[in-house]
C-alpha atoms as one frame of an Amber mdcrd trajectory, in Angstrom:
protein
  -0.998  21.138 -17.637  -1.046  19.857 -14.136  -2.145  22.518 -11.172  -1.577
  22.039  -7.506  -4.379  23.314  -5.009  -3.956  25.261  -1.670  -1.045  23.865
  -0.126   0.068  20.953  -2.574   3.883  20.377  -3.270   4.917  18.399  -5.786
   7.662  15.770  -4.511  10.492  13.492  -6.408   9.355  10.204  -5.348  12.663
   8.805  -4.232  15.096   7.400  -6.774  12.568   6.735  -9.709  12.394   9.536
 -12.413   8.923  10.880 -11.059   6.815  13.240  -9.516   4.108  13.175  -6.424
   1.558  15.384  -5.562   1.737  15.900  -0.985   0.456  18.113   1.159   0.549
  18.716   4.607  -2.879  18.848   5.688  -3.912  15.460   4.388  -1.981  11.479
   4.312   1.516  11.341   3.240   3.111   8.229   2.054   5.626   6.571   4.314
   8.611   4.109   3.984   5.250   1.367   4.474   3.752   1.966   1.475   7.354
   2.090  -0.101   8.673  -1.294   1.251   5.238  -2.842   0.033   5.725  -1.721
  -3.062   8.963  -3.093  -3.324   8.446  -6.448  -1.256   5.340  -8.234  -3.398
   6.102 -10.442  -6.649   4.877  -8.516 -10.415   4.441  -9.687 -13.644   7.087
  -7.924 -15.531   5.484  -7.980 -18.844   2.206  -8.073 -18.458  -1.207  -8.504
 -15.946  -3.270  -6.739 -14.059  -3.127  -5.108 -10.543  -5.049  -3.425  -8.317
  -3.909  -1.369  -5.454  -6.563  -0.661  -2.498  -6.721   2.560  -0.227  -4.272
   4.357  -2.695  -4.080   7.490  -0.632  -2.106   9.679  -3.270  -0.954   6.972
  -5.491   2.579   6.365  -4.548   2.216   2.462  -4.424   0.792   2.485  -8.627
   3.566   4.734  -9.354   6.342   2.540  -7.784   4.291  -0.838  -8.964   4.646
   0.933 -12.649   8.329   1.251 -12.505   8.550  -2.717 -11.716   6.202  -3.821
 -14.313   4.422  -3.269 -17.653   0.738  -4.687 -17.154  -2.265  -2.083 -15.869
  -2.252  -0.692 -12.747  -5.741   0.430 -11.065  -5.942   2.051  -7.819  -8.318
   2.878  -5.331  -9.267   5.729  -2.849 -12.418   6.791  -1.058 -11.278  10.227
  -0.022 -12.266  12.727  -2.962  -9.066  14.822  -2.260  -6.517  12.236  -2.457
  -8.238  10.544  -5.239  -7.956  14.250  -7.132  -3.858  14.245  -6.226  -3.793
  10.518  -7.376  -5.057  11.427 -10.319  -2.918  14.774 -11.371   0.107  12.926
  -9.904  -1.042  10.035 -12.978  -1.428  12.924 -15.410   1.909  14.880 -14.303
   3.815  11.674 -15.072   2.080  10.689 -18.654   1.066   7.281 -17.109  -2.447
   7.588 -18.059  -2.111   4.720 -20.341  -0.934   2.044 -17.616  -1.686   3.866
 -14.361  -6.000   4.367 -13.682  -7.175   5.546 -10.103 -10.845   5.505  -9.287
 -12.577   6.998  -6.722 -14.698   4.748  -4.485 -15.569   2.688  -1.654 -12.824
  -0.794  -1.713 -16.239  -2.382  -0.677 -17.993  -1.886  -3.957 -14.649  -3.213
  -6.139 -15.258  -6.582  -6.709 -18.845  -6.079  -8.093 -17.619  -3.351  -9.817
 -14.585  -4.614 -11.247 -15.265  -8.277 -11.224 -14.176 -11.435  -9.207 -11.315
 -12.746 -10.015 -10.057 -10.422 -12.379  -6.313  -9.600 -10.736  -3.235 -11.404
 -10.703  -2.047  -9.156  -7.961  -3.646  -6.584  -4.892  -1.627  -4.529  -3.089
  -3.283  -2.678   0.551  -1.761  -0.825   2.888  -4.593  -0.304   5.134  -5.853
   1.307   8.291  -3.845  -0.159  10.937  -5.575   0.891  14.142  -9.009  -0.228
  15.431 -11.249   3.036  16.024 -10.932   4.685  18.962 -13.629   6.729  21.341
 -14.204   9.827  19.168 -12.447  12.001  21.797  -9.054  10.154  20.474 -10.111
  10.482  16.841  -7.515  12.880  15.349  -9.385  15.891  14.581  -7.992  15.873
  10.584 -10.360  14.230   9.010  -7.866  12.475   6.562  -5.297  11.302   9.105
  -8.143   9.724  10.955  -9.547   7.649   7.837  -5.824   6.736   6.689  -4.859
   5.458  10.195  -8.120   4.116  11.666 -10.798   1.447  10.800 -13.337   4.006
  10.262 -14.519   3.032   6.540 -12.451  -0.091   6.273 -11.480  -2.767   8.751
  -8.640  -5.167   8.307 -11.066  -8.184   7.675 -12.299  -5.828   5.070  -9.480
  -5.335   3.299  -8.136  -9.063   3.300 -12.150  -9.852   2.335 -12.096  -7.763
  -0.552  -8.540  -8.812  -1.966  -9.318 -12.430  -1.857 -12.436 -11.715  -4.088
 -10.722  -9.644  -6.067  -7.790 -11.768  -6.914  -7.726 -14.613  -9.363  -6.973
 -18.488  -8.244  -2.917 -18.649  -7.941  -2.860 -14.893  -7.845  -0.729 -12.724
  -5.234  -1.966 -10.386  -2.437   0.085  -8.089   0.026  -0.257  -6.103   3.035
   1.852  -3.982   4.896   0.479  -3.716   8.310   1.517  -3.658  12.386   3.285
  -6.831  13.530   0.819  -6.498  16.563  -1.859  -8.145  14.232  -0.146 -11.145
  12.774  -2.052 -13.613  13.960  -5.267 -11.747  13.293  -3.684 -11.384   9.318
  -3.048 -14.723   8.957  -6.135 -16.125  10.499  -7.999 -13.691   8.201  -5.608
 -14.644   4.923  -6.526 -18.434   5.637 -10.614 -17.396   6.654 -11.033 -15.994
   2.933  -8.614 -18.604   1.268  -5.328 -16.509   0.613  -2.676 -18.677   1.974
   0.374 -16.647   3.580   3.435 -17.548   1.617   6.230 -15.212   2.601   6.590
 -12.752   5.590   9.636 -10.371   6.283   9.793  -8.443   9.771  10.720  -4.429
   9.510  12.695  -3.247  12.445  13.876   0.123  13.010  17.123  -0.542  14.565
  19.114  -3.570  15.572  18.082  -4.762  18.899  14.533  -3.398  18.577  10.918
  -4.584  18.260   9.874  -5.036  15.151   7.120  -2.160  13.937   6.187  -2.991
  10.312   5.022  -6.234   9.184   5.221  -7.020   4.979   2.988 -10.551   4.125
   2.715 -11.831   0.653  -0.320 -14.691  -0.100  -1.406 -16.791  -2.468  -5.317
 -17.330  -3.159  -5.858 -21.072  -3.036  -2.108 -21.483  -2.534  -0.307 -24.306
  -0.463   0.933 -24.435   2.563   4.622 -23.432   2.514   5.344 -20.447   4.533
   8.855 -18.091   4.419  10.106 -16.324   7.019  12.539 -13.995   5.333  15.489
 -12.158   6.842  14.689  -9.140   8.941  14.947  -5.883   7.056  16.866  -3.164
   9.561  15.758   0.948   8.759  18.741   2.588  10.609  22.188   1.834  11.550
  23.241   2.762  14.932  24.304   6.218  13.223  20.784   6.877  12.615  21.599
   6.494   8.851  19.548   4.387   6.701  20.822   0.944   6.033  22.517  -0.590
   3.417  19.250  -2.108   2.264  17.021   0.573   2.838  19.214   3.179   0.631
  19.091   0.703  -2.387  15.136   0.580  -2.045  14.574   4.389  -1.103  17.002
   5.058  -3.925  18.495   2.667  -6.127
């Protein structure tokens, strides 16, 4: 038996045939962590993958509807470890899915070097701030701003973390794509395909999806841009058969 605490709801994660543990008062997923899920390569049959600053788990949930090999992920906030965890447990995916609770920091002398043929982040995205324009929830703060983890950080940690050949994503802000990619090449994970997310036709882009190789060659792809909404406010074509199927 899974419980939910205080104000927890337990969510249909989009078209897959499972179950997530939200709440309010702490991190929700977003269409990010979705369209990162979605956009990096998996082994279908087998391997092993990591997932860093987990949040709730969404991104080893969707990862284990794409592939068969292990999925670990990782969270330093105690809470959303715990809903990571019962979220695991709800869905009987103990045997594939295994969430620890920790600093991303500590992973590859805990886990080992070299021991994943993928990582997945979806990281902090905004430098910190003064602590006047800190949000005053604790949990948004940490989940949108460098506060335990920088972006260097994250892109350090991967590249130790994944084997030789292996692949590493991010989703991040496209306002940092030349500080990603001069990081990716710094710690020798060489940026092999990028797609732009845009929210409308016409507009800036606001999401950024990259995909590296560690020790890979040269040989970058630009892919198409991926629209959100049509001018009807209605999610694209695209969009519905990734939110849904």
């Amino acid at each position: 038996m899974v419980y939910l605490h205080d104000d927890e709801r337990l969510d249909y994660l989009l078209a897959e045939d499972l179950r997530i543990i939200q709440s309010p008062s702490v991190f929700a997923f977003s269409l990010d962590a979705v369209l990162l899920a979605k956009f990096v390569y998996v082994p279908i049959q087998k391997g092993n993958l990591i997932d860093l600053c987990t949040g709730n788990g969404v991104i080893p949930l969707l990862l284990n509807t794409r592939t068969k090999g292990t999925i670990t992920g990782v969270e330093i906030q105690k809470r959303l470890f715990d809903m990571a965890v019962r979220s695991v447990q709800y869905n009987h995916l103990e045997h594939q899915i295994k969430i620890i609770h920790g600093d991303i920091l500590d992973m590859p002398k805990q886990l080992g070097y070299g021991k994943f043929d993928v990582v997945t982040c979806n990281p902090p995205y905004f430098k910190t701030p003064g602590q006047e324009e800190l949000n005053k929830n604790e949990y948004f703060a940490i989940a949108r701003h460098e506060i335990l983890c920088t972006l260097e950080d994250a892109i350090r940690v991967s590249s130790q973390l994944v084997r030789p050949g292996g692949k590493v994503a991010f989703v991040h802000r496209p306002g940092r794509f030349l500080e990603m990619i001069e990081l990716m090449k710094k710690y020798r994970v060489e940026p092999k395909r990028i797609r732009f997310v845009y929210p409308k036709l016409g507009k800036e882009a606001n999401t950024l999806l990259v995909e590296g190789i560690k020790d890979g060659n040269p040989d970058l792809k630009i892919l198409p841009p991926l629209i959100v909404y049509d001018d009807q406010n209605n999610y694209t074509d695209e969009v519905q058969k990734i939110l849904y199927g």
